[in-house]
C-alpha positions as protocol buffer text, in pm:
chain_id: "A"
residue {
  index: 1
  type: MET
  ca { x: 9056 y: -843 z: 15009 }
}
residue {
  index: 2
  type: THR
  ca { x: 8974 y: -637 z: 14702 }
}
residue {
  index: 3
  type: ALA
  ca { x: 9192 y: -383 z: 14530 }
}
residue {
  index: 4
  type: THR
  ca { x: 9089 y: -22 z: 14549 }
}
residue {
  index: 5
  type: ILE
  ca { x: 9035 y: 232 z: 14274 }
}
residue {
  index: 6
  type: ALA
  ca { x: 9359 y: 394 z: 14380 }
}
residue {
  index: 7
  type: CYS
  ca { x: 9535 y: 60 z: 14306 }
}
residue {
  index: 8
  type: PHE
  ca { x: 9367 y: 38 z: 13969 }
}
residue {
  index: 9
  type: LEU
  ca { x: 9464 y: 394 z: 13883 }
}
residue {
  index: 10
  type: ARG
  ca { x: 9824 y: 331 z: 13981 }
}
residue {
  index: 11
  type: ALA
  ca { x: 9832 y: 20 z: 13765 }
}
residue {
  index: 12
  type: LEU
  ca { x: 9707 y: 212 z: 13468 }
}
residue {
  index: 13
  type: GLN
  ca { x: 9984 y: 467 z: 13523 }
}
residue {
  index: 14
  type: THR
  ca { x: 10257 y: 204 z: 13574 }
}
residue {
  index: 15
  type: PRO
  ca { x: 10142 y: -106 z: 13388 }
}
residue {
  index: 16
  type: ARG
  ca { x: 10493 y: -260 z: 13366 }
}
residue {
  index: 17
  type: ASP
  ca { x: 10504 y: -278 z: 13745 }
}
residue {
  index: 18
  type: SER
  ca { x: 10142 y: -355 z: 13818 }
}
residue {
  index: 19
  type: LEU
  ca { x: 9989 y: -568 z: 13541 }
}
residue {
  index: 20
  type: ARG
  ca { x: 10100 y: -925 z: 13453 }
}
residue {
  index: 21
  type: THR
  ca { x: 9963 y: -964 z: 13099 }
}
residue {
  index: 22
  type: LEU
  ca { x: 9873 y: -608 z: 13002 }
}
residue {
  index: 23
  type: PHE
  ca { x: 10210 y: -458 z: 13101 }
}
residue {
  index: 24
  type: GLU
  ca { x: 10229 y: -290 z: 12755 }
}
residue {
  index: 25
  type: ALA
  ca { x: 9880 y: -135 z: 12777 }
}
residue {
  index: 26
  type: THR
  ca { x: 9825 y: 232 z: 12751 }
}
residue {
  index: 27
  type: ALA
  ca { x: 9526 y: 388 z: 12915 }
}
residue {
  index: 28
  type: ALA
  ca { x: 9313 y: 658 z: 12755 }
}
residue {
  index: 29
  type: THR
  ca { x: 9385 y: 982 z: 12942 }
}
residue {
  index: 30
  type: ASP
  ca { x: 9216 y: 1307 z: 13031 }
}
residue {
  index: 31
  type: PRO
  ca { x: 9362 y: 1643 z: 12918 }
}
residue {
  index: 32
  type: TYR
  ca { x: 9593 y: 1640 z: 13223 }
}
residue {
  index: 33
  type: GLY
  ca { x: 9746 y: 1304 z: 13130 }
}
residue {
  index: 34
  type: MET
  ca { x: 9567 y: 1105 z: 13400 }
}
residue {
  index: 35
  type: PRO
  ca { x: 9397 y: 774 z: 13309 }
}
residue {
  index: 36
  type: ARG
  ca { x: 9022 y: 818 z: 13256 }
}
residue {
  index: 37
  type: VAL
  ca { x: 8863 y: 592 z: 13511 }
}
residue {
  index: 38
  type: VAL
  ca { x: 8493 y: 562 z: 13541 }
}
residue {
  index: 39
  type: ARG
  ca { x: 8326 y: 420 z: 13856 }
}
residue {
  index: 40
  type: THR
  ca { x: 7999 y: 237 z: 13855 }
}
residue {
  index: 41
  type: THR
  ca { x: 7828 y: 87 z: 14158 }
}
residue {
  index: 42
  type: ARG
  ca { x: 8027 y: -240 z: 14131 }
}
residue {
  index: 43
  type: PHE
  ca { x: 8321 y: -164 z: 13893 }
}
residue {
  index: 44
  type: ALA
  ca { x: 8594 y: 80 z: 13807 }
}
residue {
  index: 45
  type: GLU
  ca { x: 8671 y: 82 z: 13438 }
}
residue {
  index: 46
  type: ALA
  ca { x: 8906 y: 239 z: 13186 }
}
residue {
  index: 47
  type: GLU
  ca { x: 8958 y: 218 z: 12823 }
}
residue {
  index: 48
  type: ILE
  ca { x: 9305 y: 93 z: 12720 }
}
residue {
  index: 49
  type: ALA
  ca { x: 9498 y: 31 z: 12397 }
}
residue {
  index: 50
  type: TRP
  ca { x: 9673 y: -306 z: 12387 }
}
residue {
  index: 51
  type: ARG
  ca { x: 9809 y: -515 z: 12099 }
}
residue {
  index: 52
  type: GLY
  ca { x: 9676 y: -282 z: 11840 }
}
residue {
  index: 53
  type: ALA
  ca { x: 9308 y: -285 z: 11972 }
}
residue {
  index: 54
  type: ARG
  ca { x: 9097 y: -90 z: 12215 }
}
residue {
  index: 55
  type: TRP
  ca { x: 8976 y: -269 z: 12529 }
}
residue {
  index: 56
  type: LEU
  ca { x: 8758 y: -196 z: 12828 }
}
residue {
  index: 57
  type: LEU
  ca { x: 8942 y: -301 z: 13147 }
}
residue {
  index: 58
  type: SER
  ca { x: 8725 y: -339 z: 13459 }
}
residue {
  index: 59
  type: LEU
  ca { x: 8808 y: -382 z: 13821 }
}
residue {
  index: 60
  type: PRO
  ca { x: 8535 y: -558 z: 14032 }
}
residue {
  index: 61
  type: LEU
  ca { x: 8500 y: -347 z: 14351 }
}
residue {
  index: 62
  type: SER
  ca { x: 8349 y: -628 z: 14562 }
}
residue {
  index: 63
  type: ALA
  ca { x: 8350 y: -1003 z: 14596 }
}
residue {
  index: 64
  type: ALA
  ca { x: 7988 y: -1004 z: 14484 }
}
residue {
  index: 65
  type: ALA
  ca { x: 8075 y: -824 z: 14156 }
}
residue {
  index: 66
  type: MET
  ca { x: 8353 y: -1076 z: 14095 }
}
residue {
  index: 67
  type: SER
  ca { x: 8118 y: -1367 z: 14169 }
}
residue {
  index: 68
  type: ARG
  ca { x: 7873 y: -1231 z: 13915 }
}
residue {
  index: 69
  type: ILE
  ca { x: 8115 y: -1208 z: 13631 }
}
residue {
  index: 70
  type: GLU
  ca { x: 8258 y: -1550 z: 13722 }
}
residue {
  index: 71
  type: ARG
  ca { x: 7913 y: -1688 z: 13638 }
}
residue {
  index: 72
  type: THR
  ca { x: 7843 y: -1464 z: 13339 }
}
residue {
  index: 73
  type: VAL
  ca { x: 8164 y: -1468 z: 13137 }
}
residue {
  index: 74
  type: PRO
  ca { x: 8181 y: -1847 z: 13089 }
}
residue {
  index: 75
  type: ALA
  ca { x: 7817 y: -1846 z: 12975 }
}
residue {
  index: 76
  type: LEU
  ca { x: 7894 y: -1566 z: 12724 }
}
residue {
  index: 77
  type: GLU
  ca { x: 8194 y: -1757 z: 12591 }
}
residue {
  index: 78
  type: ARG
  ca { x: 7981 y: -2067 z: 12531 }
}
residue {
  index: 79
  type: LEU
  ca { x: 7727 y: -1855 z: 12348 }
}
residue {
  index: 80
  type: ASN
  ca { x: 7993 y: -1759 z: 12090 }
}
residue {
  index: 81
  type: ALA
  ca { x: 7772 y: -1506 z: 11916 }
}
residue {
  index: 82
  type: SER
  ca { x: 7905 y: -1265 z: 11651 }
}
residue {
  index: 83
  type: TRP
  ca { x: 7711 y: -977 z: 11816 }
}
residue {
  index: 84
  type: LEU
  ca { x: 7902 y: -1000 z: 12137 }
}
residue {
  index: 85
  type: ALA
  ca { x: 8226 y: -828 z: 12218 }
}
residue {
  index: 86
  type: PRO
  ca { x: 8477 y: -1087 z: 12340 }
}
residue {
  index: 87
  type: CYS
  ca { x: 8559 y: -1068 z: 12707 }
}
residue {
  index: 88
  type: ARG
  ca { x: 8764 y: -1267 z: 12956 }
}
residue {
  index: 89
  type: ILE
  ca { x: 8869 y: -1273 z: 13319 }
}
residue {
  index: 90
  type: LEU
  ca { x: 9235 y: -1209 z: 13379 }
}
residue {
  index: 91
  type: ARG
  ca { x: 9318 y: -1396 z: 13695 }
}
residue {
  index: 92
  type: ASP
  ca { x: 9565 y: -1233 z: 13931 }
}
residue {
  index: 93
  type: GLU
  ca { x: 9635 y: -966 z: 13670 }
}
residue {
  index: 94
  type: LEU
  ca { x: 9650 y: -661 z: 13908 }
}
residue {
  index: 95
  type: LEU
  ca { x: 9950 y: -652 z: 14135 }
}
residue {
  index: 96
  type: TRP
  ca { x: 9930 y: -423 z: 14443 }
}
residue {
  index: 97
  type: ARG
  ca { x: 10026 y: -385 z: 14803 }
}
residue {
  index: 98
  type: ASP
  ca { x: 9782 y: -359 z: 15093 }
}
residue {
  index: 99
  type: ASP
  ca { x: 9822 y: -110 z: 15381 }
}
residue {
  index: 100
  type: ALA
  ca { x: 10050 y: -358 z: 15564 }
}
residue {
  index: 101
  type: GLY
  ca { x: 10282 y: -375 z: 15260 }
}
residue {
  index: 102
  type: THR
  ca { x: 10176 y: -731 z: 15173 }
}
residue {
  index: 103
  type: GLU
  ca { x: 10184 y: -805 z: 14798 }
}
residue {
  index: 104
  type: ARG
  ca { x: 9842 y: -897 z: 14665 }
}
residue {
  index: 105
  type: SER
  ca { x: 9691 y: -973 z: 14326 }
}
residue {
  index: 106
  type: GLY
  ca { x: 9342 y: -937 z: 14193 }
}
residue {
  index: 107
  type: ASP
  ca { x: 9138 y: -1035 z: 13891 }
}
residue {
  index: 108
  type: LEU
  ca { x: 9029 y: -797 z: 13621 }
}
residue {
  index: 109
  type: LEU
  ca { x: 8775 y: -818 z: 13338 }
}
residue {
  index: 110
  type: LEU
  ca { x: 8895 y: -746 z: 12982 }
}
residue {
  index: 111
  type: GLU
  ca { x: 8647 y: -675 z: 12707 }
}
residue {
  index: 112
  type: ARG
  ca { x: 8737 y: -597 z: 12348 }
}
residue {
  index: 113
  type: LEU
  ca { x: 8587 y: -278 z: 12206 }
}
residue {
  index: 114
  type: PRO
  ca { x: 8481 y: -323 z: 11847 }
}
residue {
  index: 115
  type: ALA
  ca { x: 8594 y: -62 z: 11603 }
}
residue {
  index: 116
  type: GLY
  ca { x: 8328 y: 206 z: 11583 }
}
residue {
  index: 117
  type: THR
  ca { x: 8159 y: 476 z: 11785 }
}
residue {
  index: 118
  type: ASP
  ca { x: 7942 y: 519 z: 12081 }
}
residue {
  index: 119
  type: PHE
  ca { x: 7560 y: 540 z: 12057 }
}
residue {
  index: 120
  type: ALA
  ca { x: 7554 y: 921 z: 12080 }
}
residue {
  index: 121
  type: GLU
  ca { x: 7794 y: 963 z: 11785 }
}
residue {
  index: 122
  type: ALA
  ca { x: 7592 y: 713 z: 11582 }
}
residue {
  index: 123
  type: LEU
  ca { x: 7282 y: 931 z: 11642 }
}
residue {
  index: 124
  type: LEU
  ca { x: 7463 y: 1224 z: 11489 }
}
residue {
  index: 125
  type: ARG
  ca { x: 7606 y: 1038 z: 11184 }
}
residue {
  index: 126
  type: GLU
  ca { x: 7334 y: 787 z: 11081 }
}
residue {
  index: 127
  type: ARG
  ca { x: 6977 y: 802 z: 10969 }
}
residue {
  index: 128
  type: ALA
  ca { x: 6724 y: 715 z: 11237 }
}
residue {
  index: 129
  type: GLU
  ca { x: 6571 y: 438 z: 11018 }
}
residue {
  index: 130
  type: ARG
  ca { x: 6912 y: 273 z: 10993 }
}
residue {
  index: 131
  type: LEU
  ca { x: 6970 y: 279 z: 11367 }
}
residue {
  index: 132
  type: HIS
  ca { x: 6618 y: 155 z: 11438 }
}
residue {
  index: 133
  type: ALA
  ca { x: 6671 y: -133 z: 11197 }
}
residue {
  index: 134
  type: ALA
  ca { x: 6999 y: -222 z: 11379 }
}
residue {
  index: 135
  type: LEU
  ca { x: 6822 y: -208 z: 11715 }
}
residue {
  index: 136
  type: ASP
  ca { x: 6546 y: -433 z: 11580 }
}
residue {
  index: 137
  type: ARG
  ca { x: 6811 y: -683 z: 11458 }
}
residue {
  index: 138
  type: LEU
  ca { x: 6996 y: -683 z: 11790 }
}
residue {
  index: 139
  type: GLU
  ca { x: 6669 y: -731 z: 11983 }
}
residue {
  index: 140
  type: ARG
  ca { x: 6583 y: -1031 z: 11762 }
}
residue {
  index: 141
  type: GLU
  ca { x: 6926 y: -1181 z: 11801 }
}
residue {
  index: 142
  type: LEU
  ca { x: 6924 y: -1146 z: 12176 }
}
residue {
  index: 143
  type: ALA
  ca { x: 6575 y: -1297 z: 12192 }
}
residue {
  index: 144
  type: GLU
  ca { x: 6673 y: -1589 z: 11972 }
}
residue {
  index: 145
  type: ALA
  ca { x: 6966 y: -1663 z: 12195 }
}
residue {
  index: 146
  type: GLY
  ca { x: 6755 y: -1635 z: 12508 }
}
residue {
  index: 147
  type: PHE
  ca { x: 6988 y: -1357 z: 12617 }
}
residue {
  index: 148
  type: ALA
  ca { x: 6891 y: -1060 z: 12839 }
}
residue {
  index: 149
  type: HIS
  ca { x: 7162 y: -789 z: 12881 }
}
residue {
  index: 150
  type: ASN
  ca { x: 6978 y: -652 z: 13194 }
}
residue {
  index: 151
  type: ASN
  ca { x: 7156 y: -319 z: 13174 }
}
residue {
  index: 152
  type: LEU
  ca { x: 7099 y: -216 z: 12816 }
}
residue {
  index: 153
  type: LYS
  ca { x: 7133 y: 162 z: 12761 }
}
residue {
  index: 154
  type: ALA
  ca { x: 7313 y: 396 z: 12522 }
}
residue {
  index: 155
  type: GLN
  ca { x: 7641 y: 385 z: 12711 }
}
residue {
  index: 156
  type: ASN
  ca { x: 7647 y: 3 z: 12680 }
}
residue {
  index: 157
  type: LEU
  ca { x: 7615 y: -7 z: 12293 }
}
residue {
  index: 158
  type: ARG
  ca { x: 7882 y: 39 z: 12031 }
}
residue {
  index: 159
  type: TRP
  ca { x: 7800 y: 122 z: 11674 }
}
residue {
  index: 160
  type: THR
  ca { x: 8032 y: -56 z: 11416 }
}
residue {
  index: 161
  type: GLY
  ca { x: 7880 y: 118 z: 11119 }
}
residue {
  index: 162
  type: GLU
  ca { x: 7669 y: -185 z: 11044 }
}
residue {
  index: 163
  type: ARG
  ca { x: 7532 y: -296 z: 11376 }
}
residue {
  index: 164
  type: PHE
  ca { x: 7515 y: -240 z: 11747 }
}
residue {
  index: 165
  type: VAL
  ca { x: 7733 y: -450 z: 11974 }
}
residue {
  index: 166
  type: PRO
  ca { x: 7632 y: -471 z: 12341 }
}
residue {
  index: 167
  type: LEU
  ca { x: 7906 y: -392 z: 12592 }
}
residue {
  index: 168
  type: ARG
  ca { x: 7934 y: -448 z: 12965 }
}
residue {
  index: 169
  type: CYS
  ca { x: 7729 y: -768 z: 12960 }
}
residue {
  index: 170
  type: ARG
  ca { x: 7822 y: -828 z: 13326 }
}
residue {
  index: 171
  type: ASP
  ca { x: 7461 y: -858 z: 13433 }
}
residue {
  index: 172
  type: ALA
  ca { x: 7343 y: -1068 z: 13141 }
}
residue {
  index: 173
  type: SER
  ca { x: 7140 y: -1378 z: 13182 }
}
residue {
  index: 174
  type: LEU
  ca { x: 7093 y: -1660 z: 12945 }
}
residue {
  index: 175
  type: GLY
  ca { x: 6780 y: -1862 z: 12902 }
}
residue {
  index: 176
  type: ALA
  ca { x: 6600 y: -1540 z: 12963 }
}
residue {
  index: 177
  type: VAL
  ca { x: 6242 y: -1444 z: 12860 }
}
residue {
  index: 178
  type: ALA
  ca { x: 6258 y: -1285 z: 12519 }
}
residue {
  index: 179
  type: SER
  ca { x: 6111 y: -960 z: 12652 }
}
residue {
  index: 180
  type: GLY
  ca { x: 6387 y: -916 z: 12913 }
}
residue {
  index: 181
  type: ASP
  ca { x: 6524 y: -604 z: 12751 }
}
residue {
  index: 182
  type: ARG
  ca { x: 6210 y: -485 z: 12573 }
}
residue {
  index: 183
  type: ALA
  ca { x: 6170 y: -167 z: 12779 }
}
residue {
  index: 184
  type: ALA
  ca { x: 6537 y: -74 z: 12725 }
}
residue {
  index: 185
  type: PHE
  ca { x: 6509 y: -120 z: 12352 }
}
residue {
  index: 186
  type: GLU
  ca { x: 6201 y: 100 z: 12348 }
}
residue {
  index: 187
  type: ALA
  ca { x: 6382 y: 379 z: 12536 }
}
residue {
  index: 188
  type: LEU
  ca { x: 6680 y: 347 z: 12293 }
}
residue {
  index: 189
  type: ARG
  ca { x: 6444 y: 392 z: 11998 }
}
residue {
  index: 190
  type: ARG
  ca { x: 6318 y: 715 z: 12149 }
}
residue {
  index: 191
  type: CYS
  ca { x: 6666 y: 875 z: 12159 }
}
């Protein structure tokens, strides 16, 4: 049984009661004070502050999504590349009750957000040549590592002021053909 987005939202509102490790976390909120939760096809995610850093906290919405990150995260950890944001699976982190009142727990994915801005903000602040050079560098590094992000787009890149760091590497594959993200890089260069 998988936790729902409502369970995730409740946990972000009451972390002391609903999260084992992240009980001191504070979720980014909308103008009404509600945690900002974004839903993708396979995940619900929210940005949080915890231990002096910003993090992306993700709830897998299906067993298939969890299975995918269980394969991907250990491979990313072994890669140990400076251009990757650290991420880890928090086992049994989310505490919730099902409709019958039975206590349950579920796994979450925690990814550290490097200091910096998103891609759109970088476009406003930096020269195009500098950003293109940073994209070229990242493309080379990914190719050299045999790494394909497989979901590379503006929302999944963070600008640190010096480089782009790919986020949400949940669909990444290693040992990939160097051209795996070529079309995505070309689209990013056209922004």
